[in-house]
PDB file of C-alpha atoms in Angstrom:
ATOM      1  CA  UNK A   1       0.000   0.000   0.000  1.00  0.00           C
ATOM      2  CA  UNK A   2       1.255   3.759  -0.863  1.00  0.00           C
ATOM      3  CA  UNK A   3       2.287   5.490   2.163  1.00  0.00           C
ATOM      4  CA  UNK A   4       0.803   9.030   2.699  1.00  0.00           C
ATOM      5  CA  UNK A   5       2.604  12.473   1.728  1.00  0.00           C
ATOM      6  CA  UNK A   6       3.237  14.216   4.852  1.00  0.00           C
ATOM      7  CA  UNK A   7       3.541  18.198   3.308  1.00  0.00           C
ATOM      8  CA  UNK A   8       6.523  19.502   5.563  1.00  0.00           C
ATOM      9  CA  UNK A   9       5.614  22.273   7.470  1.00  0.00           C
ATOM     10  CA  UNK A  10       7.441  25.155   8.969  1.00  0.00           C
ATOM     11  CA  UNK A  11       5.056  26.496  12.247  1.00  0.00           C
ATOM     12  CA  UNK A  12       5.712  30.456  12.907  1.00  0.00           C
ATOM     13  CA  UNK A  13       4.386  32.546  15.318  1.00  0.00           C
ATOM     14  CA  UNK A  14       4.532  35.961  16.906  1.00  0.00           C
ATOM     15  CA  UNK A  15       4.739  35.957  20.735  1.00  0.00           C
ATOM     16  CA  UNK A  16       3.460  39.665  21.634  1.00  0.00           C
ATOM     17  CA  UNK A  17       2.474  38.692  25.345  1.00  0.00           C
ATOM     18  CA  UNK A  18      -1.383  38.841  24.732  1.00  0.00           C
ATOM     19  CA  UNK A  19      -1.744  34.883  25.422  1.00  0.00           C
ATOM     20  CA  UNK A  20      -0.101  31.991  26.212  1.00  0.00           C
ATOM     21  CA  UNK A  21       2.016  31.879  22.926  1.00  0.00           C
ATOM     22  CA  UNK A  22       4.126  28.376  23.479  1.00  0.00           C
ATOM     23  CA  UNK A  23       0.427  26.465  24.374  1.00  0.00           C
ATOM     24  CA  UNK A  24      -1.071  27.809  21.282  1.00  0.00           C
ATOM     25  CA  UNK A  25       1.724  26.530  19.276  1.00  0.00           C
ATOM     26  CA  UNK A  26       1.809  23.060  20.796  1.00  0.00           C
ATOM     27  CA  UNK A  27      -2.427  23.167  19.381  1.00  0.00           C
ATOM     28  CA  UNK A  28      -1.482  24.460  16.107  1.00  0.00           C
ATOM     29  CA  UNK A  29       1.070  21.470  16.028  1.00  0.00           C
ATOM     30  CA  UNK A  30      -1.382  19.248  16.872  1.00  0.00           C
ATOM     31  CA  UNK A  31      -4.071  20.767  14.024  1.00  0.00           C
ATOM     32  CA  UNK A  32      -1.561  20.769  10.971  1.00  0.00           C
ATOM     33  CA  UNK A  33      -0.679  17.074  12.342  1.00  0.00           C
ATOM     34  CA  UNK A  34      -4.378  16.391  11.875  1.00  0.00           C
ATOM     35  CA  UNK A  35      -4.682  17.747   8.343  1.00  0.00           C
ATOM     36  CA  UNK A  36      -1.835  15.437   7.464  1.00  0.00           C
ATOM     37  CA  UNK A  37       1.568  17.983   7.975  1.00  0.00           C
ATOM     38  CA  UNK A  38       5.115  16.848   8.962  1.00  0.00           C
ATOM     39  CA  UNK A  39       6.364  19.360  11.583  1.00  0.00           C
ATOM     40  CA  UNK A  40       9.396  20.558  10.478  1.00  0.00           C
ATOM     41  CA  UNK A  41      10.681  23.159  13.104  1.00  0.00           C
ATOM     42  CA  UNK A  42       8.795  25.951  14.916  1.00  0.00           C
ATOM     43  CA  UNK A  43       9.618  29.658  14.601  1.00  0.00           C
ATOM     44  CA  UNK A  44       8.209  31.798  17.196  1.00  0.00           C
ATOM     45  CA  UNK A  45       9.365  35.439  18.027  1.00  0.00           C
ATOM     46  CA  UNK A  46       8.737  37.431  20.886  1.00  0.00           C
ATOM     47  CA  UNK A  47       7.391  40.539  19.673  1.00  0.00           C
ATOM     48  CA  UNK A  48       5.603  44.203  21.020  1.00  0.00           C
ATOM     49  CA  UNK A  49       3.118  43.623  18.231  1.00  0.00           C
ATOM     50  CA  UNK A  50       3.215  41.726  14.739  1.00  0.00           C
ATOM     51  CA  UNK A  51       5.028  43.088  11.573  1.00  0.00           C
ATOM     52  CA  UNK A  52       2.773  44.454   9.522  1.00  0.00           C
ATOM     53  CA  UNK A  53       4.328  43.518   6.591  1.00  0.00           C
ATOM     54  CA  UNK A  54       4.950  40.005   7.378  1.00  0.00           C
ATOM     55  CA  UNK A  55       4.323  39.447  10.841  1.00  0.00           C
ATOM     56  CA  UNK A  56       7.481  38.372  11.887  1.00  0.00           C
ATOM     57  CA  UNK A  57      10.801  40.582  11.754  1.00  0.00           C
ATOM     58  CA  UNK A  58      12.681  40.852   8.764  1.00  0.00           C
ATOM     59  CA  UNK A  59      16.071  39.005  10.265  1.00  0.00           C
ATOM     60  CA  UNK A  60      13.573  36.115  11.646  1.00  0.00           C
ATOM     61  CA  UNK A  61      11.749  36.044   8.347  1.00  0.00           C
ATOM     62  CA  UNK A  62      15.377  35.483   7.247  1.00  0.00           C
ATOM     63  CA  UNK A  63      15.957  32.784   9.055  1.00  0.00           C
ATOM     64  CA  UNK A  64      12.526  30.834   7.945  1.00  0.00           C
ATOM     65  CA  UNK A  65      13.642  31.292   4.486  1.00  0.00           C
ATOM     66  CA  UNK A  66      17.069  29.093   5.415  1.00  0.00           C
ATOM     67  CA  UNK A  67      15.007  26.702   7.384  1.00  0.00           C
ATOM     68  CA  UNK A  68      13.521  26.126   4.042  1.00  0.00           C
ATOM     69  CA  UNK A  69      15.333  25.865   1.898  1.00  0.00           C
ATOM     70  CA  UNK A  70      17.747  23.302   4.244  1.00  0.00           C
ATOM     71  CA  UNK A  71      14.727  21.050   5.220  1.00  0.00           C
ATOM     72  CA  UNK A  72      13.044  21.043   2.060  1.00  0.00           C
ATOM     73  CA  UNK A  73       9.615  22.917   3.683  1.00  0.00           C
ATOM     74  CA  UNK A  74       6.507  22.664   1.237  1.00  0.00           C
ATOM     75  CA  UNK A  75       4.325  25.011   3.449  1.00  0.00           C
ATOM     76  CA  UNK A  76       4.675  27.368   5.964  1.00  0.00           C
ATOM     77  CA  UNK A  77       1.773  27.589   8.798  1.00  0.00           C
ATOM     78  CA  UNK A  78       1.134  30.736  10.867  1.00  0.00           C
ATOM     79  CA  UNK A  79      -0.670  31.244  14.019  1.00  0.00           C
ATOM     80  CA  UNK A  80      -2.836  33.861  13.720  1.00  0.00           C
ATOM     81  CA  UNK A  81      -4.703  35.122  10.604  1.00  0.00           C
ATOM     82  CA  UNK A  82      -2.785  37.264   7.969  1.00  0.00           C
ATOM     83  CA  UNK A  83      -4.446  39.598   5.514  1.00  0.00           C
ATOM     84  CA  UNK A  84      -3.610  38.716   1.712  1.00  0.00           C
ATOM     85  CA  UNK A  85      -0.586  41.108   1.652  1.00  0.00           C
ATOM     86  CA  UNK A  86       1.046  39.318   4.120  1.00  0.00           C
ATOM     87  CA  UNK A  87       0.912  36.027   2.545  1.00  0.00           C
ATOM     88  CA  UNK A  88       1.821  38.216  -0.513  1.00  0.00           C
ATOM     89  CA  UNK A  89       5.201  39.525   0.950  1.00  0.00           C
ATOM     90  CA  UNK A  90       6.116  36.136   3.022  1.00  0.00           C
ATOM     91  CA  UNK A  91       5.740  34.147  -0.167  1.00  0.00           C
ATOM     92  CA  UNK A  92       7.522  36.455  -2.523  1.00  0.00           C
ATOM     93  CA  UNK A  93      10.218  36.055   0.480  1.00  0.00           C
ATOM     94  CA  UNK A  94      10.365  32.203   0.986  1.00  0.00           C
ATOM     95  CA  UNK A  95       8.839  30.946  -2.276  1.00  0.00           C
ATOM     96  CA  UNK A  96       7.330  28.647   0.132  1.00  0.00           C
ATOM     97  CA  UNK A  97       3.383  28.375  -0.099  1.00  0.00           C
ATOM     98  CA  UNK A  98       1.886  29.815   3.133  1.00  0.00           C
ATOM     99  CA  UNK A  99      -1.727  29.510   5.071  1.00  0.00           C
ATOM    100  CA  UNK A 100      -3.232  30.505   8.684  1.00  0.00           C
ATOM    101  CA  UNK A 101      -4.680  28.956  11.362  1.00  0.00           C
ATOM    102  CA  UNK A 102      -8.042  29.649  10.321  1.00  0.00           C
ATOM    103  CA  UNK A 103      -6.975  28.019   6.718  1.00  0.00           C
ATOM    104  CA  UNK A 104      -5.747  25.202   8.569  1.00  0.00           C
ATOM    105  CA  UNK A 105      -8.402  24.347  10.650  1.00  0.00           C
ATOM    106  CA  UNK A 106     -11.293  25.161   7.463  1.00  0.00           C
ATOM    107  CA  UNK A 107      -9.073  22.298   5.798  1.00  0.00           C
ATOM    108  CA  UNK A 108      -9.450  19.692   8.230  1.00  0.00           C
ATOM    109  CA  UNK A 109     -13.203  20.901   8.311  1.00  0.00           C
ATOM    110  CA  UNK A 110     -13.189  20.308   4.759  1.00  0.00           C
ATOM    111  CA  UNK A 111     -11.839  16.924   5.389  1.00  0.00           C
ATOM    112  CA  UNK A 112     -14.465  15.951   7.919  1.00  0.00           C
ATOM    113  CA  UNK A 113     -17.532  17.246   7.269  1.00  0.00           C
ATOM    114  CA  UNK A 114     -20.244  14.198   5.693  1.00  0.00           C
ATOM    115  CA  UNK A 115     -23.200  15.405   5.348  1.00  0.00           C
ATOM    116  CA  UNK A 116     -24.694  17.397   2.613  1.00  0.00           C
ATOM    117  CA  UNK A 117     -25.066  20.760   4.605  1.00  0.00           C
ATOM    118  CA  UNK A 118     -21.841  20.317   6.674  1.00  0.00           C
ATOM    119  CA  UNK A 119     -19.768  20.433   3.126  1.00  0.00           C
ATOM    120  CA  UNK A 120     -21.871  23.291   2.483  1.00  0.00           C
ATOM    121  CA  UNK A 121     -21.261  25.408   5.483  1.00  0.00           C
ATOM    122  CA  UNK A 122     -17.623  24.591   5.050  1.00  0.00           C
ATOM    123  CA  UNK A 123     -17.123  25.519   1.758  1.00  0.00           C
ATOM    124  CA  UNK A 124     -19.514  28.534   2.283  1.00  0.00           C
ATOM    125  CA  UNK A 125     -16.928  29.226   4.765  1.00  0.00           C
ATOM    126  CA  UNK A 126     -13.690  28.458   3.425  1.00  0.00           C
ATOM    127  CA  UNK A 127     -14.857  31.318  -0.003  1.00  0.00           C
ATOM    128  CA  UNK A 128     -15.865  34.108   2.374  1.00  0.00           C
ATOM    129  CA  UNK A 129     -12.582  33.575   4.140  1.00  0.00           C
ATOM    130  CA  UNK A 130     -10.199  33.616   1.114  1.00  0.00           C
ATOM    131  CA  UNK A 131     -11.994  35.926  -0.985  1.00  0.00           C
ATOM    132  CA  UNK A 132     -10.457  39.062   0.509  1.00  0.00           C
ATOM    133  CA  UNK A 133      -6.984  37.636   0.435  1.00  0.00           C
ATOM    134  CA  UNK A 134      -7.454  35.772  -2.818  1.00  0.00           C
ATOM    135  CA  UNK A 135      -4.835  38.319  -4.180  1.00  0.00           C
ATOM    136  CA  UNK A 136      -2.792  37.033  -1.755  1.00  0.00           C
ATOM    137  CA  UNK A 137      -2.794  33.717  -1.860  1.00  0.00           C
ATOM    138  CA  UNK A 138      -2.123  34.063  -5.352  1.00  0.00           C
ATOM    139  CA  UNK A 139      -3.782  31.503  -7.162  1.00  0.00           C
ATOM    140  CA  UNK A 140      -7.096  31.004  -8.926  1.00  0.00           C
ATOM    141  CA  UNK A 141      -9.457  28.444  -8.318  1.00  0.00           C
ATOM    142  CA  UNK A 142      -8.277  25.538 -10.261  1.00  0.00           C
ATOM    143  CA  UNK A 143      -4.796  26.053  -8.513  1.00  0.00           C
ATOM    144  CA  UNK A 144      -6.057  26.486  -4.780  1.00  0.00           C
ATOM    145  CA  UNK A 145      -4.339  23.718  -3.865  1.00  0.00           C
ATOM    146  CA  UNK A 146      -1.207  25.256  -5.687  1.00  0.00           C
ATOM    147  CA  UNK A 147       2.301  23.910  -4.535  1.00  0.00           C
ATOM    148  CA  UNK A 148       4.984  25.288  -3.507  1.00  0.00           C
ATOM    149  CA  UNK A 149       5.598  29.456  -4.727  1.00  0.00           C
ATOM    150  CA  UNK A 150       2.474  29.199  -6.367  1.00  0.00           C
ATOM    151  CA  UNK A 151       1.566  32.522  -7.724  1.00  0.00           C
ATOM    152  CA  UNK A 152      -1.160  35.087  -8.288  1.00  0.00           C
ATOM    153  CA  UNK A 153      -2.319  35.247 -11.665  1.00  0.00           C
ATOM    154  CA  UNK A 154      -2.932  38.987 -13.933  1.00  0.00           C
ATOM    155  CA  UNK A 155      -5.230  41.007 -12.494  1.00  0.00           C
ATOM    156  CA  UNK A 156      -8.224  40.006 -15.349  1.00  0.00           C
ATOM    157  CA  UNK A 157      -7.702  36.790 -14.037  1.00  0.00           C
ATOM    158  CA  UNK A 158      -8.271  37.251 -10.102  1.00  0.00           C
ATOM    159  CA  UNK A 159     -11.126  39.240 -10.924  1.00  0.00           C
ATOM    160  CA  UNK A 160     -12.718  36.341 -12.705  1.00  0.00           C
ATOM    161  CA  UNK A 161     -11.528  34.166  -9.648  1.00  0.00           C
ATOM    162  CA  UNK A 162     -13.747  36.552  -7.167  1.00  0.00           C
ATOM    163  CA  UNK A 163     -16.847  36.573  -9.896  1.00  0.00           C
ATOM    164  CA  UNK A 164     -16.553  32.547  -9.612  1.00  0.00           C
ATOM    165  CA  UNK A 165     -16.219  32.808  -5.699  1.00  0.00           C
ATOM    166  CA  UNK A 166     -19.496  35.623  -5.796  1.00  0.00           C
ATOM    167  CA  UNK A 167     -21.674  33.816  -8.000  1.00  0.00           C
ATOM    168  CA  UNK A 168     -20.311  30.002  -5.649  1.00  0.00           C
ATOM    169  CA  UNK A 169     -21.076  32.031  -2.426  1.00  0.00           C
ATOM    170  CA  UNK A 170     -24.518  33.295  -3.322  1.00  0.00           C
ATOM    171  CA  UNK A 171     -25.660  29.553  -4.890  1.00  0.00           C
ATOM    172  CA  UNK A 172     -24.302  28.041  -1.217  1.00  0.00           C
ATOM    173  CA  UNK A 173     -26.028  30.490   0.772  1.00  0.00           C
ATOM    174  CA  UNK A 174     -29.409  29.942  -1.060  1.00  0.00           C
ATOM    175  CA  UNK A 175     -28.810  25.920  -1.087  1.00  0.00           C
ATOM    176  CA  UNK A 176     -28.238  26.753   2.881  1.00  0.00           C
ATOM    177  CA  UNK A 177     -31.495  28.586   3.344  1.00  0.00           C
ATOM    178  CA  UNK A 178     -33.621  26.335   1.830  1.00  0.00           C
ATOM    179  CA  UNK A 179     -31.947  23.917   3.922  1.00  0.00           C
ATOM    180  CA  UNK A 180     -32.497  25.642   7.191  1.00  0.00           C
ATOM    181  CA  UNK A 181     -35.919  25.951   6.341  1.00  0.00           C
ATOM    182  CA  UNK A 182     -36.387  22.166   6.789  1.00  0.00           C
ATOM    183  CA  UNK A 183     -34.985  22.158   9.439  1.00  0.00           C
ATOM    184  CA  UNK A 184     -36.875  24.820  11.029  1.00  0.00           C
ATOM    185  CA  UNK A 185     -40.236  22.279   9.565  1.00  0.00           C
ATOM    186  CA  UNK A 186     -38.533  19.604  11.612  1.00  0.00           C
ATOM    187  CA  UNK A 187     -38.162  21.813  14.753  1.00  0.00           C
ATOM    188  CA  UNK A 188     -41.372  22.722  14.821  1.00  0.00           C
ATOM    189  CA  UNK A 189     -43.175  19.266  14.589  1.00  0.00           C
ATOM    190  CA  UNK A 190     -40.538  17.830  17.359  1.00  0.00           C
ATOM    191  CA  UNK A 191     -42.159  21.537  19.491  1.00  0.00           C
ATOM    192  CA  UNK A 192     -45.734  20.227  18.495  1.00  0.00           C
ATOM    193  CA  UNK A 193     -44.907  16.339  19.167  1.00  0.00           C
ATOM    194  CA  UNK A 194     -43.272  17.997  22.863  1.00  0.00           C
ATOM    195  CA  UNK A 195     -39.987  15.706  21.759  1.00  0.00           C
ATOM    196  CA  UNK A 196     -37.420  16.662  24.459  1.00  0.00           C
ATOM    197  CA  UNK A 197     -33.902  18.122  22.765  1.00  0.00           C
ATOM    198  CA  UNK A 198     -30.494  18.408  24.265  1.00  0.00           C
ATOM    199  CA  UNK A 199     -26.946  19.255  23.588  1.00  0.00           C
ATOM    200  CA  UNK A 200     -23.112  18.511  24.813  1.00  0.00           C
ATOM    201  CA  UNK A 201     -21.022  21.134  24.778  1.00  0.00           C
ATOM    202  CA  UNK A 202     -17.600  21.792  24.873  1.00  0.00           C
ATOM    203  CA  UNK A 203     -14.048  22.434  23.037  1.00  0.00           C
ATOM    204  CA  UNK A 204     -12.521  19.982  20.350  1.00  0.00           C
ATOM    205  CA  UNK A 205     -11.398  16.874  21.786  1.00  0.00           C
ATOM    206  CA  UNK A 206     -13.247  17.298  25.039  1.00  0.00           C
ATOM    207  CA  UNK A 207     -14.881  14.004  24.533  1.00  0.00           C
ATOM    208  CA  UNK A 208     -18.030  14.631  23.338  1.00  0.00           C
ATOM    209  CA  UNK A 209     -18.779  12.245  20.652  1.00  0.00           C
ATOM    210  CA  UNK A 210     -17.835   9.494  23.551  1.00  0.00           C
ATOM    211  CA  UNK A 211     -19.819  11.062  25.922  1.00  0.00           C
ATOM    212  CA  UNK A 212     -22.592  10.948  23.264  1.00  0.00           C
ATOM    213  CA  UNK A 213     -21.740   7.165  22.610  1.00  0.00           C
ATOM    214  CA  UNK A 214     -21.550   6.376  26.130  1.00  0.00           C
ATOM    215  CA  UNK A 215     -25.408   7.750  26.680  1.00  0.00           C
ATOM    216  CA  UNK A 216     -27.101   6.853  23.348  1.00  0.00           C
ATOM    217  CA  UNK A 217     -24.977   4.139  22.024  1.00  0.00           C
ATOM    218  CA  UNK A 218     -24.342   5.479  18.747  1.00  0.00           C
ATOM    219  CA  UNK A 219     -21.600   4.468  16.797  1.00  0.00           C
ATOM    220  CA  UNK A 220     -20.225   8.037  16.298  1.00  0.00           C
ATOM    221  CA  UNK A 221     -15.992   8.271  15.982  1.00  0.00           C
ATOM    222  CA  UNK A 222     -14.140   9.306  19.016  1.00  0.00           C
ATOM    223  CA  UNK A 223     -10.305   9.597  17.956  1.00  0.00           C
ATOM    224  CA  UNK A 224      -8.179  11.267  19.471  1.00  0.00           C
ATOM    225  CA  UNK A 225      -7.683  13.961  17.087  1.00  0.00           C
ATOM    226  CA  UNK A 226      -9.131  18.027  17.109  1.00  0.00           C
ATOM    227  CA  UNK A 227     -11.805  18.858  15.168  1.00  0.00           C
ATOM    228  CA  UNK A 228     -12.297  14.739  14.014  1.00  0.00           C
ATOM    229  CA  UNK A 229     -16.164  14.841  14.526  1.00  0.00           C
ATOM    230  CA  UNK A 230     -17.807  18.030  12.206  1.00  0.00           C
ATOM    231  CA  UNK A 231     -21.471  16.754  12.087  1.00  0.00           C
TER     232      UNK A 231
END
């Protein structure tokens, strides 16, 4: 059987004192893990406030482009959101293809969502997010998933690419209403049959879905792994 590719990751962040910087790292470690990364080395820079050009300082963004190019890094990760001219200027600098944590964790939503209006929501999601920063991530949508120093296209082009990301958005959100609209039938006949409704919450990898085994016996998955149940 064909073993997996592993994309190697480089994991960066800016430590400007707001939160507990090395815990967040150790989760965003544990997220590109789950959406199938090889942890390459982590990069994390104490900092008054984030670069505005690239997050990180210009001598540290210095070093990232070494630890590239001497571990062979297809994708660099950052933990916090960037705006599209950041990726812009970080890419240009590395020619390394680069996301944030809110791409990350969109792709392993992408990965697990299974039903019809999960995939949806996601995808609704995933558009909104990159269409400010499509620019930025340089690449139109049949080269999302772009390798490494993928980049943008003309400027006729990305303007198609947000048309096609309009036009996808507004067909999702209308497939989503009609679909909340059942539900909302559904709610109201459990209201009128008085059918008792609960909920379990808590954060990712809490234990929910075993919780919810444990008490229903349903055969839901409970891995160890953040974000593994979306439904």
């Amino acid at each position: 059987m064909e073993e997996k590719h592993l994309t190697r990751a480089i994991l960066i962040g800016a430590d400007t004192g707001e939160y507990d910087a090395e815990s967040s790292m150790d989760e965003l470690s544990e997220l590109a893990k789950t959406a199938g990364a090889e942890e390459l080395a982590r990069v994390l820079q104490k900092r008054e406030a984030y670069e505005p050009a690239t997050v990180i300082g210009e001598g540290k963004l210095a070093e990232v482009k070494e630890l590239c190019g001497s571990l062979g890094a297809e994708l660099l990760i950052f933990d916090c959101e960037l705006t599209a001219s950041q990726i812009r200027n970080v890419e240009d600098e590395t020619d390394v293809r680069v996301i944030d944590r809110t791409m990350l964790i969109l792709d392993i939503f992408a990965g697990r969502a299974v039903s019809r209006e999960g995939k949806l929501q996601v995808e609704l999601a995933q558009l909104k997010y990159r269409l400010p920063r499509l620019m930025g991530i340089g690449a139109s949508l049949s080269r999302l998933g772009g390798g490494i120093g993928t980049r943008g296209p003309g400027e006729t082009q990305l303007e198609t690419d947000r048309r096609h990301i309009r036009r996808r958005i507004d067909k999702l959100s209308a497939e989503l209403k009609e679909l909340e609209e059942r539900r909302g039938y559904a709610r109201d006949r459990r209201k009128k049959d008085s059918v008792q409704v609960g909920a379990i919450v808590g954060y990712t990898n809490a234990g929910k879905s075993t919780l919810l085994n444990r008490l229903t016996g349903a055969a839901i998955p409970a891995n160890d792994r953040l974000f593994d149940t979306l439904d």
